[in-house]
Coordinates of C-alpha atoms and ligand atoms in Angstrom, one line a residue:
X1 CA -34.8 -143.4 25.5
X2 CA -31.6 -142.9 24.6
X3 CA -30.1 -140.0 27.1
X4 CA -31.0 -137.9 30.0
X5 CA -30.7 -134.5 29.3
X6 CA -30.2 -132.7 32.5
X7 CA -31.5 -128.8 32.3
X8 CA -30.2 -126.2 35.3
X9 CA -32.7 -123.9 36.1
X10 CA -30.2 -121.2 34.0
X11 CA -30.0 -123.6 31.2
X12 CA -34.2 -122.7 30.3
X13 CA -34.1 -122.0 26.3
X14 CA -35.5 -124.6 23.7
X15 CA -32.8 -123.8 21.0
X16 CA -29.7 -123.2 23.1
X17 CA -27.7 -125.6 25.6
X18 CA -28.0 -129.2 25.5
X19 CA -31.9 -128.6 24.1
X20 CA -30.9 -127.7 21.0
X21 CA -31.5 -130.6 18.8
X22 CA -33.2 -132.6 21.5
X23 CA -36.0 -134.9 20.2
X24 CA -38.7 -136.5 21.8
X25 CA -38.3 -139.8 20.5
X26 CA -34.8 -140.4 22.4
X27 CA -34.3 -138.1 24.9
X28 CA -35.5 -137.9 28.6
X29 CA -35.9 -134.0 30.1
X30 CA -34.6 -134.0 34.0
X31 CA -34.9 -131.1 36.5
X32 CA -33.8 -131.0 39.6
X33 CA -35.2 -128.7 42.4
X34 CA -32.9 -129.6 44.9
X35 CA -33.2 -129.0 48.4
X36 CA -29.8 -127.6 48.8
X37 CA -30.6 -124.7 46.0
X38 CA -33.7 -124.1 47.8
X39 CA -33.5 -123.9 51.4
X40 CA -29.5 -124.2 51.4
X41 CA -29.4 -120.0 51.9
X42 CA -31.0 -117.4 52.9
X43 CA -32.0 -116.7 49.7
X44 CA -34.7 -113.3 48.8
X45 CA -38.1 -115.7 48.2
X46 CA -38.8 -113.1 45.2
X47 CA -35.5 -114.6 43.3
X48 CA -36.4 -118.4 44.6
X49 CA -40.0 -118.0 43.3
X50 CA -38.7 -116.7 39.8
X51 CA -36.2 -119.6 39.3
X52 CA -38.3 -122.3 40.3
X53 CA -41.4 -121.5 38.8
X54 CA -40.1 -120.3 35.3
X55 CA -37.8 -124.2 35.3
X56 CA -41.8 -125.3 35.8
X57 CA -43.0 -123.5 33.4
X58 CA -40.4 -124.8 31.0
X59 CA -40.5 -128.2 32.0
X60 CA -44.2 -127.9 31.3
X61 CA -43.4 -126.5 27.8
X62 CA -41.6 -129.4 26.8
X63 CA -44.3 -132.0 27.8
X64 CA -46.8 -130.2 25.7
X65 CA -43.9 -130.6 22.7
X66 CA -44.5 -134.4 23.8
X67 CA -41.2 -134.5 25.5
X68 CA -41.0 -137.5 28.6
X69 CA -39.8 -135.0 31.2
X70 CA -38.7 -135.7 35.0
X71 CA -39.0 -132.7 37.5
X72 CA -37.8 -134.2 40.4
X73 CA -37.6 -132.9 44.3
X74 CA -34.2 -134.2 45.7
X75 CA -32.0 -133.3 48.4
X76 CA -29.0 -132.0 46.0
X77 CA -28.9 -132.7 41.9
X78 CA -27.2 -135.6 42.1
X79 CA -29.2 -137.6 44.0
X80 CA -32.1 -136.0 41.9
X81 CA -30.1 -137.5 38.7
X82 CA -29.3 -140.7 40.6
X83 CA -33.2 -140.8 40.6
X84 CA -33.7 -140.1 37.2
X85 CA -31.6 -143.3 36.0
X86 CA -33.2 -145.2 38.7
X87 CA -36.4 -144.8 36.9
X88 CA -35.5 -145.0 33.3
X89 CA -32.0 -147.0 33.7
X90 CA -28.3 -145.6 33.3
X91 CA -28.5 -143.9 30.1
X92 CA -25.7 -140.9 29.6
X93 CA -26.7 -137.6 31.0
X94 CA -25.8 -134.8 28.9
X95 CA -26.2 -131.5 30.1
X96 CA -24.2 -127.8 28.9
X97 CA -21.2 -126.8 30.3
X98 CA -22.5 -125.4 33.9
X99 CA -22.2 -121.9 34.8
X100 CA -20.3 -122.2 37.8
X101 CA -17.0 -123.5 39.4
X102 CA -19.2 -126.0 41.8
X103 CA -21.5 -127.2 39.5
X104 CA -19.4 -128.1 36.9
X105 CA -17.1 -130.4 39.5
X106 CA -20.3 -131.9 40.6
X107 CA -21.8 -132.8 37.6
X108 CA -18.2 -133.5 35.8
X109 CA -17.2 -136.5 39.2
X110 CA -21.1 -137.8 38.0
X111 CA -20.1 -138.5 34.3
X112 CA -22.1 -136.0 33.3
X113 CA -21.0 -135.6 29.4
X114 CA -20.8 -131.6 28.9
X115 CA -21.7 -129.5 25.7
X116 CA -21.0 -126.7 25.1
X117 CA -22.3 -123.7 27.0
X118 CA -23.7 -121.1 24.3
X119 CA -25.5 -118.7 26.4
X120 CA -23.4 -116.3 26.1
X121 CA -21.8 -114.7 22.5
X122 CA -18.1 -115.9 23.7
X123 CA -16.8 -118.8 24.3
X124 CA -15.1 -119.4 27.4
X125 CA -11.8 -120.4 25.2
X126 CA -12.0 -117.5 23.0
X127 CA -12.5 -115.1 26.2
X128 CA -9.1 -116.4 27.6
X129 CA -7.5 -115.9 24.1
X130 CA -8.1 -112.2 24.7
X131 CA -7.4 -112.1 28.6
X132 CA -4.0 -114.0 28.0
X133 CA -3.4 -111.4 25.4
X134 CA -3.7 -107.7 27.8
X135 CA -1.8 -106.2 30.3
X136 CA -4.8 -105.4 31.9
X137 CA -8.3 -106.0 31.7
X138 CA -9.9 -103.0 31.0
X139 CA -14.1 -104.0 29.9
X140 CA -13.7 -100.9 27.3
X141 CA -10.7 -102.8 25.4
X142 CA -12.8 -106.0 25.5
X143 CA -16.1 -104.3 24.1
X144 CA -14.3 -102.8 21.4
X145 CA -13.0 -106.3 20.2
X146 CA -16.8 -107.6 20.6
X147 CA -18.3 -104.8 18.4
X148 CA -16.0 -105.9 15.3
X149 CA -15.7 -109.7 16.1
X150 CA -19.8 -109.7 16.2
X151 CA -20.5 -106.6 13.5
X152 CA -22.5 -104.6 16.0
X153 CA -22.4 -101.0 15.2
X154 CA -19.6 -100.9 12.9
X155 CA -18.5 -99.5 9.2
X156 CA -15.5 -101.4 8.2
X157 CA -13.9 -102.0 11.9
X158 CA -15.1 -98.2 12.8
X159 CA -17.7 -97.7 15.3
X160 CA -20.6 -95.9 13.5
X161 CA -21.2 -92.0 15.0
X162 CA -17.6 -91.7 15.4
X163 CA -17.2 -92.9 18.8
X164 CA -17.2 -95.9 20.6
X165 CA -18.9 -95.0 23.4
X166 CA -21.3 -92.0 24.1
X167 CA -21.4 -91.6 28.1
X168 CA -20.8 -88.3 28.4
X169 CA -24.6 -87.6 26.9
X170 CA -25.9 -90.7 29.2
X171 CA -25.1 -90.3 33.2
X172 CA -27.9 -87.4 33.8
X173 CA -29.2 -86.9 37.2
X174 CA -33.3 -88.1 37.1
X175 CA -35.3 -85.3 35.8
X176 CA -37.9 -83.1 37.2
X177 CA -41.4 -83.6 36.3
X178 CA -41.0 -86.6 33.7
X179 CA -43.8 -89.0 33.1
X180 CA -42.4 -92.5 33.7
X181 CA -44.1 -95.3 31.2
X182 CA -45.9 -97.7 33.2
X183 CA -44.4 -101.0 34.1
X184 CA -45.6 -104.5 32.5
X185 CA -47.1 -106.5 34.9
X186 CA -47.3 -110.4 34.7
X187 CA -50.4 -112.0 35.6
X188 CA -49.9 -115.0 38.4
X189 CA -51.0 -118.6 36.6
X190 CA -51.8 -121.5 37.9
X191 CA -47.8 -122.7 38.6
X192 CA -46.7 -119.2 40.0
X193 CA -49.8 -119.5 42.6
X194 CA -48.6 -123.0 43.3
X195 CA -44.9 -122.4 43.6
X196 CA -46.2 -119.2 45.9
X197 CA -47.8 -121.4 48.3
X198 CA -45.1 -124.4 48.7
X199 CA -42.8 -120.9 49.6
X200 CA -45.5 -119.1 51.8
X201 CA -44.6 -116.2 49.6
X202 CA -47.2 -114.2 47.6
X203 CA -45.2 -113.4 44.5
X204 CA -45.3 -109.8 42.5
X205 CA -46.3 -109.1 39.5
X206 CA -42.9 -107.8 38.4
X207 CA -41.1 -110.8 36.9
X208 CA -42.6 -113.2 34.3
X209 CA -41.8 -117.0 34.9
X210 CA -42.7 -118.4 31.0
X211 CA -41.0 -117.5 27.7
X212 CA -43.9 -115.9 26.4
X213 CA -43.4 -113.3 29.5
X214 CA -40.0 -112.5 29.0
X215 CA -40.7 -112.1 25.2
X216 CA -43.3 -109.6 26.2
X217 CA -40.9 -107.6 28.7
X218 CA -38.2 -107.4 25.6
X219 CA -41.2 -106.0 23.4
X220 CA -42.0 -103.8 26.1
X221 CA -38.5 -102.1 26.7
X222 CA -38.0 -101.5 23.3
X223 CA -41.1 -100.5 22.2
X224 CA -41.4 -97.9 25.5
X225 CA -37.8 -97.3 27.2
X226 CA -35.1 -98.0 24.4
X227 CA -35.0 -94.7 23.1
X228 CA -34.7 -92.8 26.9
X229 CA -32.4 -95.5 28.4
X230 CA -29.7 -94.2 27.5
X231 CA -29.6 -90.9 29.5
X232 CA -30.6 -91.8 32.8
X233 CA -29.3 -95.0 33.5
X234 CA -27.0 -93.9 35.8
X235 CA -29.9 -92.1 37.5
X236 CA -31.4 -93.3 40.8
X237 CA -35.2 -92.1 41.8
X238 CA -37.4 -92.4 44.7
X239 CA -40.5 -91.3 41.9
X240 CA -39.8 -94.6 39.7
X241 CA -37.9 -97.8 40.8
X242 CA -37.2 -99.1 36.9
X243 CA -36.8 -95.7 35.3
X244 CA -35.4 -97.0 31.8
X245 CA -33.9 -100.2 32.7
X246 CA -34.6 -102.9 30.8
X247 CA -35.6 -105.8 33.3
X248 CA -33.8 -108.2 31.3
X249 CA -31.3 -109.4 33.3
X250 CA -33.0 -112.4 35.1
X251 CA -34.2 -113.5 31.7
X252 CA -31.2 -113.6 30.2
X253 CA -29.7 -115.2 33.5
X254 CA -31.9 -118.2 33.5
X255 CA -32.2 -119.0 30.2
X256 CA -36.0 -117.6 29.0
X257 CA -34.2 -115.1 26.6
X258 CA -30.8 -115.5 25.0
X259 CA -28.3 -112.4 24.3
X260 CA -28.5 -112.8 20.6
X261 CA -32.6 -112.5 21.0
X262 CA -32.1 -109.1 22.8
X263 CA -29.2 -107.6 20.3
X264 CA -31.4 -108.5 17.5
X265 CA -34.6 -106.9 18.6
X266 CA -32.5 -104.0 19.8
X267 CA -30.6 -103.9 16.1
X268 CA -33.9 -104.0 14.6
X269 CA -35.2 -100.9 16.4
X270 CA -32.4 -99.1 16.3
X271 CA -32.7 -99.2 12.4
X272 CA -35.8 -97.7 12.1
X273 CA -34.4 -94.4 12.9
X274 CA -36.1 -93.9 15.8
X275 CA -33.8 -95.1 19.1
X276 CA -30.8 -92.4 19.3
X277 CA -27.3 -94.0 19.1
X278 CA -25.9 -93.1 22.7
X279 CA -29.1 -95.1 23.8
X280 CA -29.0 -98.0 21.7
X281 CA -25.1 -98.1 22.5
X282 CA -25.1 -97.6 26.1
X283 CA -27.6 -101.1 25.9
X284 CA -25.4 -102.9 23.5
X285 CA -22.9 -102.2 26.0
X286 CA -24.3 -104.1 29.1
X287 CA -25.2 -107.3 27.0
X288 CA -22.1 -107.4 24.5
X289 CA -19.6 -105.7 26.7
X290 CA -20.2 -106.3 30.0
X291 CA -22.2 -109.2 30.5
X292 CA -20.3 -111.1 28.1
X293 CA -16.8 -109.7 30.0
X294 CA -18.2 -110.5 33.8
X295 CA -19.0 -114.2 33.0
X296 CA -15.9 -114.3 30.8
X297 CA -13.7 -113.2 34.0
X298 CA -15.0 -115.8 36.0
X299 CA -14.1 -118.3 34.2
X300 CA -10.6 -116.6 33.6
X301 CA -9.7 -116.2 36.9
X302 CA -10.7 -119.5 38.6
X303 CA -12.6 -120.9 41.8
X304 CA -10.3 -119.4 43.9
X305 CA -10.8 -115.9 42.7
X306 CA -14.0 -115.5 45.1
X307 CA -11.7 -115.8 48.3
X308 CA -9.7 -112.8 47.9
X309 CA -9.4 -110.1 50.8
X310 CA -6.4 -108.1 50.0
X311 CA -7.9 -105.0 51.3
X312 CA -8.2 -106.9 54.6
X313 CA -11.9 -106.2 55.4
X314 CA -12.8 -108.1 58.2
X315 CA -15.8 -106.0 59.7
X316 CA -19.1 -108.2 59.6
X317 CA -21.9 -107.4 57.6
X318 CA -24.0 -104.7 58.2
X319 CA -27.1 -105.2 60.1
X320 CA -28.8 -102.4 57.4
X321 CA -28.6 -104.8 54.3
X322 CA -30.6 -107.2 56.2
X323 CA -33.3 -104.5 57.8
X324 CA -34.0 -101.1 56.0
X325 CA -34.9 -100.1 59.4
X326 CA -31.4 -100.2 60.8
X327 CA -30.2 -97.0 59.4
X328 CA -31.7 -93.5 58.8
X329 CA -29.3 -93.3 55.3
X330 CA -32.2 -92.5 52.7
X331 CA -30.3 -93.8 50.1
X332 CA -30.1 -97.3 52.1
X333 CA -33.6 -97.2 53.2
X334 CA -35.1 -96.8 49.4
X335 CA -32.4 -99.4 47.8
X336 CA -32.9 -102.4 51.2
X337 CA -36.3 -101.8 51.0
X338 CA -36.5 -101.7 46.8
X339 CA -34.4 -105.1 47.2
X340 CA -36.8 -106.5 49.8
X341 CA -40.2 -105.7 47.0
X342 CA -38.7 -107.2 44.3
X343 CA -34.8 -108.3 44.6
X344 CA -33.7 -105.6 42.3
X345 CA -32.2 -102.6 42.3
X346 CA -30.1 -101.2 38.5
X347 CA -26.4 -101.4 38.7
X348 CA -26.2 -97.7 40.2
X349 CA -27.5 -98.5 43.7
X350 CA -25.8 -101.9 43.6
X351 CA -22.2 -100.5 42.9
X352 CA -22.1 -96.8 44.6
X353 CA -24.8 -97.6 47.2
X354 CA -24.3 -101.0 48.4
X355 CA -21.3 -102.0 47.2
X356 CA -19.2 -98.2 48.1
X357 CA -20.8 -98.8 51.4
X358 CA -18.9 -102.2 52.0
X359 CA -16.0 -101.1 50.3
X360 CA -15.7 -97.9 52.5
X361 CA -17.0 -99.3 55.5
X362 CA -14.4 -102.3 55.2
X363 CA -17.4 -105.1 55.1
X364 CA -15.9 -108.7 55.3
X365 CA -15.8 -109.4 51.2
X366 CA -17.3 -112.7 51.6
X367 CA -19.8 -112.2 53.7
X368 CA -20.7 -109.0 51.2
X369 CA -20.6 -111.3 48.4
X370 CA -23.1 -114.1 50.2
X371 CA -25.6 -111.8 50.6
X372 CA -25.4 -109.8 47.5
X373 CA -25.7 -113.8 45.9
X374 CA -29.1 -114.1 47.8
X375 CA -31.0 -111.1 47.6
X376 CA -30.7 -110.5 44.0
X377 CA -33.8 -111.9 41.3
X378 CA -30.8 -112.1 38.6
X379 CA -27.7 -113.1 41.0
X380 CA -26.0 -115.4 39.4
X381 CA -22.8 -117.0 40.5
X382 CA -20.7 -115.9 37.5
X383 CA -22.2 -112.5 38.0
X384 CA -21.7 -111.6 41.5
X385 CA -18.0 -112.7 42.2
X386 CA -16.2 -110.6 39.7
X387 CA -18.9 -108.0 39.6
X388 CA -18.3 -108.0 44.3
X389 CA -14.7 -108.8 44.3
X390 CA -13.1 -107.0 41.6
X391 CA -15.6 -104.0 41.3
X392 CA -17.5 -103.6 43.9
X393 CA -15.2 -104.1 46.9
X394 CA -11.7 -104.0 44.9
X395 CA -11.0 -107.1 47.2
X396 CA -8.8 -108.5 43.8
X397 CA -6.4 -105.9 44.9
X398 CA -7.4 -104.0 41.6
X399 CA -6.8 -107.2 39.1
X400 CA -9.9 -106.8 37.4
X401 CA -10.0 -103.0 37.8
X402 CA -7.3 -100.3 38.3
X403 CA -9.4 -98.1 41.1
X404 CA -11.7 -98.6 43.7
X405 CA -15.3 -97.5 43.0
X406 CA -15.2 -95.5 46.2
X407 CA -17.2 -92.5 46.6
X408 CA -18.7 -90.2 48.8
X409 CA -21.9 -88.3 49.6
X410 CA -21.2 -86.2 46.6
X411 CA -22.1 -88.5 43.8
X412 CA -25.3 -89.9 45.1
X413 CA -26.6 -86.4 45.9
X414 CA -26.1 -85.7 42.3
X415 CA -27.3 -88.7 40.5
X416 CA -30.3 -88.9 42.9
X417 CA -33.5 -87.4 44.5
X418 CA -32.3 -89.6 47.9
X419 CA -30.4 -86.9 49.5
X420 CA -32.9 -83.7 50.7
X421 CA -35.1 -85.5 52.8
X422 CA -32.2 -87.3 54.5
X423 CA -31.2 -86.5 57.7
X424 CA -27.6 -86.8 56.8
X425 CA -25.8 -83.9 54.7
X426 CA -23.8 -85.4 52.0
X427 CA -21.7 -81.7 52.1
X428 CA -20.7 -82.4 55.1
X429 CA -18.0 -84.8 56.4
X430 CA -17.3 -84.4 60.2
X431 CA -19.9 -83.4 62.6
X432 CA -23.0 -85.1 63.6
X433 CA -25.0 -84.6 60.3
X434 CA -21.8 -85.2 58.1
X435 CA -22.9 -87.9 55.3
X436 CA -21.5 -91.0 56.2
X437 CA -20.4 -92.0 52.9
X438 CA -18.5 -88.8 52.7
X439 CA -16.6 -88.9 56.1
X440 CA -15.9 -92.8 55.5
X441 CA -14.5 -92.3 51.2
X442 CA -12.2 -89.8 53.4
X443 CA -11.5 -92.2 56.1
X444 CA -11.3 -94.9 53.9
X445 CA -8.6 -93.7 51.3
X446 CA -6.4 -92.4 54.7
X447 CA -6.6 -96.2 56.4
X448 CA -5.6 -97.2 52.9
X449 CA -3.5 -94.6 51.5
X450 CA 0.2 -97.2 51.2
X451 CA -2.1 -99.2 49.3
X452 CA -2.9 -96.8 46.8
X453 CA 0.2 -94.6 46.6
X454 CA 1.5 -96.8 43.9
X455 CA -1.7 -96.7 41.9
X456 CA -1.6 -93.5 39.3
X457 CA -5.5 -93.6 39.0
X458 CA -5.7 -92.9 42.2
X459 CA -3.2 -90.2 42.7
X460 CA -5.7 -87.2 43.0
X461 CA -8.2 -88.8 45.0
X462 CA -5.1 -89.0 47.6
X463 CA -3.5 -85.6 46.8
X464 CA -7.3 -84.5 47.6
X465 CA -6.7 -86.4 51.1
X466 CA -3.4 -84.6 52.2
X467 CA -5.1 -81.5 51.6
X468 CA -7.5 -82.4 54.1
X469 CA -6.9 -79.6 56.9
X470 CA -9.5 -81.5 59.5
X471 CA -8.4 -85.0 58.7
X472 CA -8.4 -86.0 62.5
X473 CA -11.5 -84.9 62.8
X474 CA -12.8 -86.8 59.8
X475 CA -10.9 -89.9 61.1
X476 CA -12.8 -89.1 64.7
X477 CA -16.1 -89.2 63.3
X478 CA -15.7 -92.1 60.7
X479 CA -14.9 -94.1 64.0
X480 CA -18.2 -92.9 65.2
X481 CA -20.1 -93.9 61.8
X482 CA -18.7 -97.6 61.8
X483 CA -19.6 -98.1 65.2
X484 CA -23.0 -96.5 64.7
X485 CA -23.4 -98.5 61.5
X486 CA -22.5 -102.0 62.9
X487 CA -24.9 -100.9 66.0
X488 CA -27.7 -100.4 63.3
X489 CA -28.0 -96.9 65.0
X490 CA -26.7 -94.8 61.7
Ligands
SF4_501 FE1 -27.2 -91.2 51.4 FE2 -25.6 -89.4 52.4 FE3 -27.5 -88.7 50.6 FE4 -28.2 -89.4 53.1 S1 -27.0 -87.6 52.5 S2 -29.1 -90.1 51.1 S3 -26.7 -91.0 53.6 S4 -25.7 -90.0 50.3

């Protein structure tokens, strides 16, 4: 053997990372399933039972290819690679640029020689290029940039249909009476039961662990929700918990399917003439646009980026995100207890649900962030901290975007079926019935209106405020609320 080729569990493709161009012949396979990654957090046993038993599946892959591979049990990874050379001498360990801040210290103090990290369509250098080149980071800028640089969707630099982006026919409410696809279910093997019982955790069906599985779930989305993503992916529905969605996400975030896999597929269908653009763009968009732009951010802003607080939210987390049965919200009750089945929920319910509740409520950013890290199947470092402190909290101050995704009752009644059998009125903003996401988006803007009287995006959301006639009423009751929320008892 020649080198140790260290794989992270989001590091899991055969053609992409340091793998690519690995032979059998010179190089030793190490994992590490270290107990600090394991039982180090609190973390949702759905997401820990997907991570470890798809790295065992693909440690398993690469025997049968006649690799020499070491899965190793060890209290962090680098007394799991200590172990490694301590078995097959000091040979270089070689191992893709990491995906987060701490990792990559780790691994760099080791020696670890890095490659580079291709997971993703841009390059971390070429991603600062563009950041070092705006005023401000606006995602729409970015995707615009990706569509030419890649030749996705374009006619000579113009994005086909005329439009770059086709929201305003996506965003509908979920509709009445609609037939939902069924969902592909993924068969427990031998490893999953395994993994299972070393977690005391009987996993779902949901999430496939092997390559073969995720392959299937890309087959499936386009072959039976490409076409009608699109419209409702904004839409949130106690009748189906997927609706359109893709599932992807966690595939894509450990490794099992790589971005360029997914735009192909999706290219290919959409040439057949059968997926309608706004679909097949509004999809593009998530991998190309904003997937590619969250990790980028990370990366541009630095380790340090996850500590902001400069809206000062100090109130601790919510005993609701941690039991469903701590609140009489509907819309918390369906997304916790979603989270709790499976550890997912779309982006809808994780920014104007969960996230607009910690933003309004002021919920301590970290302690938002920790838990949103845990509970998540797909929650990946790079993910979380821009996607928590710059949009979900606005805890940057509004660095990586210009308003706060704050809202009240209002949208979720619209873009839900959560709100008629709630015992809350999302119409209402004072009183004992009010909505408490509509008393606290009033509350909230008033404790921060010097904040945002500077900000123009946000000047009709406050001109809306001053003409508020029962504002100390509203400010009366949204005491009330956060009490009653950080008893449990709202
Ligand atoms: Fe959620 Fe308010 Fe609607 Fe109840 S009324 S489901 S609390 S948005």
């Amino acid at each position: 053997m020649q080198r140790i080729i260290y794989i992270p569990f989001d590091h899991l493709h055969r053609n992409f990372g340091a793998m690519k161009g690995a032979e059998p012949k010179t190089d030793l396979i190490a994992f590490v399933e270290s107990a600090r990654m394991t039982t180090g957090r609190n973390w949702n046993p759905a997401r820990l039972h997907f991570l470890i038993s798809s790295a065992r599946h693909f440690a398993q892959s690469l025997k049968d290819e006649g690799f020499t591979v070491e899965y190793l049990k060890a209290k962090t990874t680098i007394e799991g690679l200590k172990e490694a050379r301590a078995i097959h001498g000091v040979l270089p360990i070689i191992c893709a640029e990491p995906s987060s801040f701490k990792q990559y210290e780790q691994l760099q103090e080791f020696g670890v020689h890095f490659v580079a990290n291709d997971f993703f369509l841009t390059p971390r250098p070429l991603f600062k290029e563009w950041a070092d080149s705006q005023k401000n980071f606006l995602m729409e800028n970015f995707y615009r940039q990706q569509r030419i640089r890649l030749n996705i969707l374009v006619e000579a630099k113009k994005p086909i249909g005329g439009a770059w982006n086709f929201d305003k026919d996506n965003r509908l409410p979920p509709p009445k009476n609609y037939i939902w696809p069924q969902y592909l279910e993924h068969p427990l093997d031998d490893i999953d039961r395994q993994v299972g019982d070393e977690l005391s955790y009987p996993p779902p069906t949901t999430w496939a662990t092997t390559r073969s599985g995720a392959l299937a779930q890309l087959d499936n989305f386009i072959n039976h929700h490409f076409a009608e993503f699109g419209p409702y992916e904004d839409a949130m529905t106690t009748d189906n918990w997927s609706l359109h969605h893709s599932l992807l996400s966690p595939y894509l975030n450990n490794g099992l399917l790589h971005a360029s896999e997914v735009i192909d597929a999706a290219l290919r269908a959409f040439e057949t003439g059968n997926i309608p653009l706004a679909s097949c763009e509004g999809f593009i968009r998530q991998i190309i646009g904003w997937r590619e732009y969250v990790n980028g951010m990370y990366w541009f802003f630095g380790p340090h980026y996850r500590e902001n607080n400069q809206l000062n939210a100090h109130r601790k987390l919510l005993p609701l995100f941690t039991d469903s049965n701590k609140t009489s919200m509907n819309c918390l009750k369906v997304t916790i207890s979603d989270i709790q089945t499976r550890a997912w929920v779309h982006h809808i319910p994780r920014l104007m649900v969960l996230s607009n509740l910690a933003l309004i409520t002021g919920v301590d950013p970290q302690e938002f962030l920790d838990w949103m890290r845990e509970v998540f199947i797909d929650a990946a470092e790079w993910v979380m901290v821009p996607n928590v402190i710059g949009m979900g909290v606005h805890a940057d101050g509004g660095q990586m975007m210009t308003k706060p995704y704050a809202a009240g009752g209002a949208y979720i009644s619209r873009m839900s079926n959560y709100c008629k059998p709630c015992k809350y009125n999302p119409k209402l903003r004072t009183g004992e019935t009010a909505c408490p996401f509509t008393t606290l988006y009033w509350d909230f803007l008033d404790r921060h209106r010097e904040a945002f009287a500077s900000n123009h995006r946000m000047s009709q959301q406050l001109a809306g405020l001053n003409r508020l006639s029962d504002l100390p009423e509203v400010n009366e009751r949204a005491r009330e609320v956060l009490e009653g929320l950080s008893k449990g008892q709202i």
